[in-house]
CSV table of C-alpha atoms and ligand atoms in Angstrom, one decimal:
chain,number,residue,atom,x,y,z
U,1,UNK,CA,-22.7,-7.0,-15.0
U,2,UNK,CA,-22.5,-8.9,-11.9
U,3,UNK,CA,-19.5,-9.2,-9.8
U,4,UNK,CA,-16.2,-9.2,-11.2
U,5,UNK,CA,-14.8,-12.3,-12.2
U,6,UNK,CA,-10.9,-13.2,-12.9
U,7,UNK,CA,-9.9,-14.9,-16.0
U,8,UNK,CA,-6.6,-15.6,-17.3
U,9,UNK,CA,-5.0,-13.2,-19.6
U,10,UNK,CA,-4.0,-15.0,-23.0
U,11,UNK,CA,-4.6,-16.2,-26.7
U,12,UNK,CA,-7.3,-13.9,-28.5
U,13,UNK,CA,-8.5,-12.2,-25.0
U,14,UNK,CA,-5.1,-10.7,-24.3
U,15,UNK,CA,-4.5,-9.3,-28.0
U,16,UNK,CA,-8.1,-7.5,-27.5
U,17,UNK,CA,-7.3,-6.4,-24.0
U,18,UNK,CA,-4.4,-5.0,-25.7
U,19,UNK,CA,-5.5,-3.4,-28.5
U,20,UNK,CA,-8.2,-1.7,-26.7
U,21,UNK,CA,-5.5,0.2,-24.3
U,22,UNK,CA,-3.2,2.9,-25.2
U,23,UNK,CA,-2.2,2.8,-21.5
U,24,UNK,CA,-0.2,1.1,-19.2
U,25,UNK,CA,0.3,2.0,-15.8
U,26,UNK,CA,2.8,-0.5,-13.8
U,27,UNK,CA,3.7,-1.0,-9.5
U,28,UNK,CA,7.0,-1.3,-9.2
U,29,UNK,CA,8.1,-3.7,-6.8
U,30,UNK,CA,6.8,-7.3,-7.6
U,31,UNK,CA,5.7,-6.7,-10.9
U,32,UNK,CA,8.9,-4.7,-12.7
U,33,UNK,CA,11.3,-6.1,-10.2
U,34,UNK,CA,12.1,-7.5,-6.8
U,35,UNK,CA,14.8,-5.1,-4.7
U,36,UNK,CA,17.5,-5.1,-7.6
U,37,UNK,CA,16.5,-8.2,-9.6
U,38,UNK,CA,14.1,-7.7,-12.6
U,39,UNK,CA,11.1,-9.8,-12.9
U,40,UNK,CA,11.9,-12.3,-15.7
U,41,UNK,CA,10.3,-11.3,-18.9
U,42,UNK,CA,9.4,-8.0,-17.6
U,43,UNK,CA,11.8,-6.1,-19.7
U,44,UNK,CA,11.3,-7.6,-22.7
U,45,UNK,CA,7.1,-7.5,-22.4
U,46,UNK,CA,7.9,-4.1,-21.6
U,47,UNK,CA,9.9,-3.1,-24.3
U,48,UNK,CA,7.2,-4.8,-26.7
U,49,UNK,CA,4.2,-2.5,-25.7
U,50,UNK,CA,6.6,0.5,-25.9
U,51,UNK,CA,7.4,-0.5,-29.1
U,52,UNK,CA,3.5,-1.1,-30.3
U,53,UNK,CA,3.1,2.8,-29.1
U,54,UNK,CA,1.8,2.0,-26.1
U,55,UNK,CA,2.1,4.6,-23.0
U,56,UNK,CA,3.8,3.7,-19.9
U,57,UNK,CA,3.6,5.1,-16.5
U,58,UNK,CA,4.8,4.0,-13.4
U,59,UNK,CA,3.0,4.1,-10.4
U,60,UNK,CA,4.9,3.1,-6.9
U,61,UNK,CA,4.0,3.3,-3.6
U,62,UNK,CA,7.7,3.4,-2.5
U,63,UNK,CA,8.6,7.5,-1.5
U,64,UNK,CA,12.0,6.2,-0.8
U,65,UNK,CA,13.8,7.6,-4.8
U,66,UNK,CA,13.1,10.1,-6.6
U,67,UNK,CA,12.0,10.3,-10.1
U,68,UNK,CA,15.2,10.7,-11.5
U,69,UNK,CA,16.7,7.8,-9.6
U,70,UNK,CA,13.5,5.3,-10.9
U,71,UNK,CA,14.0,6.5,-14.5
U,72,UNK,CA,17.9,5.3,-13.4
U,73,UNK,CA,16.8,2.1,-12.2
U,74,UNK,CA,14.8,1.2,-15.0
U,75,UNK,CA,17.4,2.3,-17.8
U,76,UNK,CA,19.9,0.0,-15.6
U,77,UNK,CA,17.2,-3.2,-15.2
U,78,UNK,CA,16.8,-3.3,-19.5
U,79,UNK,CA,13.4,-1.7,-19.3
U,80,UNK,CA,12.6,1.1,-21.9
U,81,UNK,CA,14.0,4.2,-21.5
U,82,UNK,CA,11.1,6.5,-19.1
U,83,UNK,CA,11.0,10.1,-18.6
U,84,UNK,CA,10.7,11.3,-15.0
U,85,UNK,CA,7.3,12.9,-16.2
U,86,UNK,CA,6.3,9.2,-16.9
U,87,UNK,CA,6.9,8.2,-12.9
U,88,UNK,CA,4.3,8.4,-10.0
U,89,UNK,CA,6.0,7.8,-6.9
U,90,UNK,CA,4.0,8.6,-3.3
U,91,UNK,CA,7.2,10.7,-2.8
U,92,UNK,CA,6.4,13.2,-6.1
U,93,UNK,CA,2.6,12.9,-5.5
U,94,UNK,CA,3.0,13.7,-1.8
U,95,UNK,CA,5.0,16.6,-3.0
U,96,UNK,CA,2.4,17.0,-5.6
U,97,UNK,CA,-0.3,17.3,-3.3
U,98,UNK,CA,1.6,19.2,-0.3
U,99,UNK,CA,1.9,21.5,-3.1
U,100,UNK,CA,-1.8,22.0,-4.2
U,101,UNK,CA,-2.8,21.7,-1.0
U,102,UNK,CA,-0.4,24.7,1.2
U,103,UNK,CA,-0.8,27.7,1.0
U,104,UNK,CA,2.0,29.7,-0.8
U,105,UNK,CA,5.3,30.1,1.3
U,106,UNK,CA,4.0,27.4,3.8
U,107,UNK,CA,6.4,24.3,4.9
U,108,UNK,CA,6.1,20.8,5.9
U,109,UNK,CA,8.0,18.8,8.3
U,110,UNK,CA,9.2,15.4,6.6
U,111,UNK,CA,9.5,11.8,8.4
U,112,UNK,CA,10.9,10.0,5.4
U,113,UNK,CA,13.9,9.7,2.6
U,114,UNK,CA,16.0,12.1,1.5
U,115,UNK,CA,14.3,11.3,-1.4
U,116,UNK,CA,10.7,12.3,-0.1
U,117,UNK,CA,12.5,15.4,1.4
U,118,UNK,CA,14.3,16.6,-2.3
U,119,UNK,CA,11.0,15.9,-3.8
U,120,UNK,CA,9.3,18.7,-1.6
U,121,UNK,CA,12.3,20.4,-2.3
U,122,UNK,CA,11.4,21.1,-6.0
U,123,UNK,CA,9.0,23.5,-4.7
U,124,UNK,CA,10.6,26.1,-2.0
U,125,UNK,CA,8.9,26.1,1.0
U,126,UNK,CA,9.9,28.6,4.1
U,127,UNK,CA,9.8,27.6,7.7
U,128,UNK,CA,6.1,28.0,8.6
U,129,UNK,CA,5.1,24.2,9.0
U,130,UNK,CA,1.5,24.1,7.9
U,131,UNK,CA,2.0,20.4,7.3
U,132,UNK,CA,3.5,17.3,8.6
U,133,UNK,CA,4.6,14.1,5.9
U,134,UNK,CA,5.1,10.4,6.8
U,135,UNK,CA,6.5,8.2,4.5
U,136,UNK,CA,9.4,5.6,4.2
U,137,UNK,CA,12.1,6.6,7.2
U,138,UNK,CA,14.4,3.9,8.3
U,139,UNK,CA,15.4,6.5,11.3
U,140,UNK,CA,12.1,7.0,12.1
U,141,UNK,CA,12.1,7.8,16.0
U,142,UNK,CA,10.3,8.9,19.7
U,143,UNK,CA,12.0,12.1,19.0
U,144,UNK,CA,11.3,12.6,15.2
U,145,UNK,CA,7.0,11.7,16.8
U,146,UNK,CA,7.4,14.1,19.5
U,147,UNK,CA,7.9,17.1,17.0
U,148,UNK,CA,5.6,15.8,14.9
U,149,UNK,CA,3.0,15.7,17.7
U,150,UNK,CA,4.2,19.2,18.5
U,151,UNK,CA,3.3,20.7,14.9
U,152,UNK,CA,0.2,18.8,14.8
U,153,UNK,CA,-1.0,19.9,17.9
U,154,UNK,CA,0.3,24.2,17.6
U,155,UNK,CA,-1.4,24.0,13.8
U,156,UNK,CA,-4.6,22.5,14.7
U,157,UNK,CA,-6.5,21.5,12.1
U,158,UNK,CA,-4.6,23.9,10.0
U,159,UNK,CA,-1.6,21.7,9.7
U,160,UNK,CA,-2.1,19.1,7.3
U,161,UNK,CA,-1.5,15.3,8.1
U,162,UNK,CA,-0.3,13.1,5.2
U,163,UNK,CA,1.0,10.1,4.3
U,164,UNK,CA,2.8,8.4,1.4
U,165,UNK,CA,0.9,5.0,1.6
U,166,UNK,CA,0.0,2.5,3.9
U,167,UNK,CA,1.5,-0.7,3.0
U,168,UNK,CA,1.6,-2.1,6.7
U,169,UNK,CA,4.7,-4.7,5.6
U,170,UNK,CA,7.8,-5.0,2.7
U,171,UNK,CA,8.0,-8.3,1.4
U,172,UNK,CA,11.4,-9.8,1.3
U,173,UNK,CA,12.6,-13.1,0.3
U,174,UNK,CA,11.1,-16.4,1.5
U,175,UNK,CA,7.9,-15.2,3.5
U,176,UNK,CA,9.9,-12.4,5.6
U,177,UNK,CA,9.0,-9.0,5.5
U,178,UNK,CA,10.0,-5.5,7.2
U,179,UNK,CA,7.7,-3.2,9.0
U,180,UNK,CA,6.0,-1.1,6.0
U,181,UNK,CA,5.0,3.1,5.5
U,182,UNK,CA,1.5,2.1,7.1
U,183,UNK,CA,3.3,1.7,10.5
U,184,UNK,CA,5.1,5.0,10.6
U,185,UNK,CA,1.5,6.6,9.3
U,186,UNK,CA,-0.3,4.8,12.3
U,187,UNK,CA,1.9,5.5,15.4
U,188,UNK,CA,1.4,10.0,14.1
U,189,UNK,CA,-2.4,9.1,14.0
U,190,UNK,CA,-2.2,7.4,16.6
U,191,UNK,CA,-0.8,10.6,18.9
U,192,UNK,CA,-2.1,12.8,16.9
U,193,UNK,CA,-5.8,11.3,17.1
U,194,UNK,CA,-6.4,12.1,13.7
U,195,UNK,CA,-6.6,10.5,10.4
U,196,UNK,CA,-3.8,10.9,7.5
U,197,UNK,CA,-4.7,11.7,3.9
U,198,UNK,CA,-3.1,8.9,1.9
U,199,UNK,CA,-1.6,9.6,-1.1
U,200,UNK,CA,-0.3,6.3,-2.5
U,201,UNK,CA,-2.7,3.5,-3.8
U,202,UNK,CA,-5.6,2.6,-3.0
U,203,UNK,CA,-6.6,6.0,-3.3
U,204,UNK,CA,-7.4,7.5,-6.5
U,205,UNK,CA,-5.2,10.6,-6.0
U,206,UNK,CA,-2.3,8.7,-7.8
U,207,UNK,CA,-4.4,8.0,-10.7
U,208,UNK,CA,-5.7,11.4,-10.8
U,209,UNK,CA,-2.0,12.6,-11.0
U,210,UNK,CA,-1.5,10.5,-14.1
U,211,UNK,CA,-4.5,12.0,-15.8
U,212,UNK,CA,-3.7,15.7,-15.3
U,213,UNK,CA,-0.4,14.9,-16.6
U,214,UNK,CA,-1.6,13.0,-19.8
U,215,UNK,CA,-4.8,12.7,-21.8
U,216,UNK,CA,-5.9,9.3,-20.0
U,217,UNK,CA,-9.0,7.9,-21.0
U,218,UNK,CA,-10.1,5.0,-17.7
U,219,UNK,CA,-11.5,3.2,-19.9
U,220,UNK,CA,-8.6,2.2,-22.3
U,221,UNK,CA,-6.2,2.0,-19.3
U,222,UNK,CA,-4.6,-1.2,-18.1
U,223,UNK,CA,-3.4,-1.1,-13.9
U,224,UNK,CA,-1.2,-3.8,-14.0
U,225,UNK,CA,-0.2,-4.5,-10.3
U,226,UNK,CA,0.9,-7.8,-7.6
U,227,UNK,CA,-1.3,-6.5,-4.7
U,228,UNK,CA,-5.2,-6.7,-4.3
U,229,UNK,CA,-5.7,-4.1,-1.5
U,230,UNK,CA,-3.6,-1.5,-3.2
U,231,UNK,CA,-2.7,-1.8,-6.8
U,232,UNK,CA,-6.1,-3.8,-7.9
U,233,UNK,CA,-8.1,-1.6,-5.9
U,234,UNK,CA,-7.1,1.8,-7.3
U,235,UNK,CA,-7.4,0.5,-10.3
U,236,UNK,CA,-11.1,-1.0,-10.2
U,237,UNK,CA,-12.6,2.3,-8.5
U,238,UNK,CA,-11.1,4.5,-11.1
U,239,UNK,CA,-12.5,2.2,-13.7
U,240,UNK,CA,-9.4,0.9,-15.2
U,241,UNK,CA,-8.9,-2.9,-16.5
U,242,UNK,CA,-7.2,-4.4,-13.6
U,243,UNK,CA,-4.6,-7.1,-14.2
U,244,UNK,CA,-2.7,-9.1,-11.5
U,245,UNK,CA,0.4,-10.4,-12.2
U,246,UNK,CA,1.7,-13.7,-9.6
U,247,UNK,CA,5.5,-12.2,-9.3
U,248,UNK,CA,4.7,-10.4,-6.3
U,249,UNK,CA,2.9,-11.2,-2.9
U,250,UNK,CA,-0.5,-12.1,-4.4
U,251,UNK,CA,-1.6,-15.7,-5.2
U,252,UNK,CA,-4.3,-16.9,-7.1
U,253,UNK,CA,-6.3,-18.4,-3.7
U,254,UNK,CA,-7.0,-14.7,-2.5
U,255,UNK,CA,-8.3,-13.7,-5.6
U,256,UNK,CA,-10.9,-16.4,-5.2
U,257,UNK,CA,-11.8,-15.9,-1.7
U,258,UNK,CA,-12.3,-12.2,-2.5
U,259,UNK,CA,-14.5,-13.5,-5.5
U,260,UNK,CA,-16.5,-15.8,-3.6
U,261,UNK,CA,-17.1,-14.2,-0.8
U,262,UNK,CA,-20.2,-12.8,-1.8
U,263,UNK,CA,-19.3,-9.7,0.1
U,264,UNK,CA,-19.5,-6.6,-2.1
U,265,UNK,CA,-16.4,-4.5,-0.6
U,266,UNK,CA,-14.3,-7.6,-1.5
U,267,UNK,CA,-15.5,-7.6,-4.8
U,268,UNK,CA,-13.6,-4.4,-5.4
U,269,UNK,CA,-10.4,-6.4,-5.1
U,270,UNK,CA,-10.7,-9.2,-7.3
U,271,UNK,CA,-8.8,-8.0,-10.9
U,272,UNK,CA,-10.6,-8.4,-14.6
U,273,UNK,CA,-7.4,-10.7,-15.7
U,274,UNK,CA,-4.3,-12.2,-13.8
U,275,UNK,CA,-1.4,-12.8,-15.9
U,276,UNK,CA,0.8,-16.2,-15.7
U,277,UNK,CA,3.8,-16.9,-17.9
U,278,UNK,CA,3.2,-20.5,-19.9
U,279,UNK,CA,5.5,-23.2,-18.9
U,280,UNK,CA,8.8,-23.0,-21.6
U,281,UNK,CA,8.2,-24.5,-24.6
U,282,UNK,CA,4.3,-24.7,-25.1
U,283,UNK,CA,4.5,-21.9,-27.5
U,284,UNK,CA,1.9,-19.7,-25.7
U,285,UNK,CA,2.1,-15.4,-25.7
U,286,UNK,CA,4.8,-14.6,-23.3
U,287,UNK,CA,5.4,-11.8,-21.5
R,1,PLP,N1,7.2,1.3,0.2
R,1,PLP,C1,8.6,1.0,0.3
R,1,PLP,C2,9.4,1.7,1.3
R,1,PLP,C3,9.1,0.0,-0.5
R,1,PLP,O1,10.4,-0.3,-0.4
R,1,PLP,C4,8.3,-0.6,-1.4
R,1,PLP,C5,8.8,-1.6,-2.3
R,1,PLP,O2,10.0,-1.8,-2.5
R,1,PLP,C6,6.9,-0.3,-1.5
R,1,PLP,C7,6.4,0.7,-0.7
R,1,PLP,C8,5.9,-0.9,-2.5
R,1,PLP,O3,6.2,-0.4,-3.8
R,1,PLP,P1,5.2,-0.7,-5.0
R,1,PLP,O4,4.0,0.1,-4.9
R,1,PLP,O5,6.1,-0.4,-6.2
R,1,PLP,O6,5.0,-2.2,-4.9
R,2,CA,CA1,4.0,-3.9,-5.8
């Protein structure tokens, strides 16, 4: 086929593109909603595909709520009602994966949310740390990195080392941002001189979560998502139709320079279709 090229999602394309998918995965942040303000039109485009009997799942790199509380947060932003089985977070994959991963009775210590931590909870775990998790902790500290050190260092490579996600920054209004997950992730590598498995986006272990939850088929599965180097790329090396929406930290100059860049590994970041509401009033699709 060539390398991927980005065209504009609308008219005739997008009902096709449409009617080919019966699912939907969505990122969260920057595409649903920013902090506690919901994208406009979100909702409503939202409430449409729910309503054509389309499935929707939700796939977040954020290990900072549960599933319970996301299910909450959409019910309260207008969005169509979700099931916590219909939510991915890094915080129930992690879990997820800690889970698969341990052997029975074994423990992990957690640098992250009590969210992350009642996540693990789900499954009981007694004290024998056989693995440490990093994700989103705001009270991360030397202390909190010694003891992980610690663990790392009496398990050996018997003690697991995993991370929610990378996302080295968290956008907030007006180009600032706050240190993201990635940096918590590096500074344990870092002592630990070893590498993390990731469990958020890029890597496909989020997607696979999806599909041994529900009969998925990649090839009639939308990734709709506002970041190239996460969202995009899961979604182009699981072989899902990619589709970046400009409500979030990506604009449309990136997705050219990947594209003509000539350089295969970018190629894997450029998305089959971005999505851009019309101006009011020229009658185009919404949504
Ligand atoms: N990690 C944290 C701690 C966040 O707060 C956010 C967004 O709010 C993210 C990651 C990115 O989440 P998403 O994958 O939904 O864009
Ligand atoms: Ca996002």
């Amino acid at each position: 086929d060539g390398p991927r090229r980005c065209r504009r999602l609308e008219g005739e394309t997008a009902r096709a593109v449409l009617a080919n998918a019966d699912t939907l995965l969505f990122d969260c942040d920057g595409v649903l909603w920013r902090g506690e303000t919901a994208v406009s039109g979100a909702a409503e485009t939202l409430g449409r595909l729910a309503a054509a009997g389309k499935r929707l799942c939700y796939v977040t790199n954020n290990s900072g709520r549960t599933r319970a509380a996301y299910t909450e947060k959409l019910r309260r932003l207008g969005f169509p009602p979700a099931e916590p089985r219909h939510i991915f977070s890094s915080a129930f994959c992690a879990a997820r994966y800690l889970r698969q991963a341990l052997p029975p009775g074994a423990a992990a210590y957690v640098l992250g949310s009590p969210a992350l931590a009642a996540e693990l909870e789900a499954a009981p775990l007694d004290p024998a740390v056989r693995a440490v998790l990093v994700g989103f902790d705001e009270h991360f500290s030397y202390a909190k990195l010694c003891q992980a050190l610690r663990y790392l260092l009496r398990g050996g490579p018997d003690c697991l080392l995993v991370g929610t996600n990378r996302d080295h920054r968290l956008p907030l209004e007006g180009g600032a941002g706050i240190p993201g997950t990635g940096c918590l992730v590096k500074a344990v590598e870092t002592a630990a001189q070893r590498e993390a498995f990731i469990v958020g986006k890029p890597n496909r272990f989020m997607f696979d979560c999806v599909a041994s939850e529900f009969q998925v088929d990649p090839a009639r599965t939308i990734m709709v998502g506002d970041r190239l180097d996460t969202d995009i790329l899961m979604g182009n090396d699981c072989g899902l139709t990619t589709l970046l929406t400009l409500t979030g930290v990506t604009a449309l100059d990136e997705v050219r320079g990947h594209q003509d860049s000539g350089c295969p590994a970018r190629h894997s970041l450029v998305p089959d279709f971005y999505h851009r509401r019309p101006a009011p009033g020229t009658g185009g699709v919404t949504g």
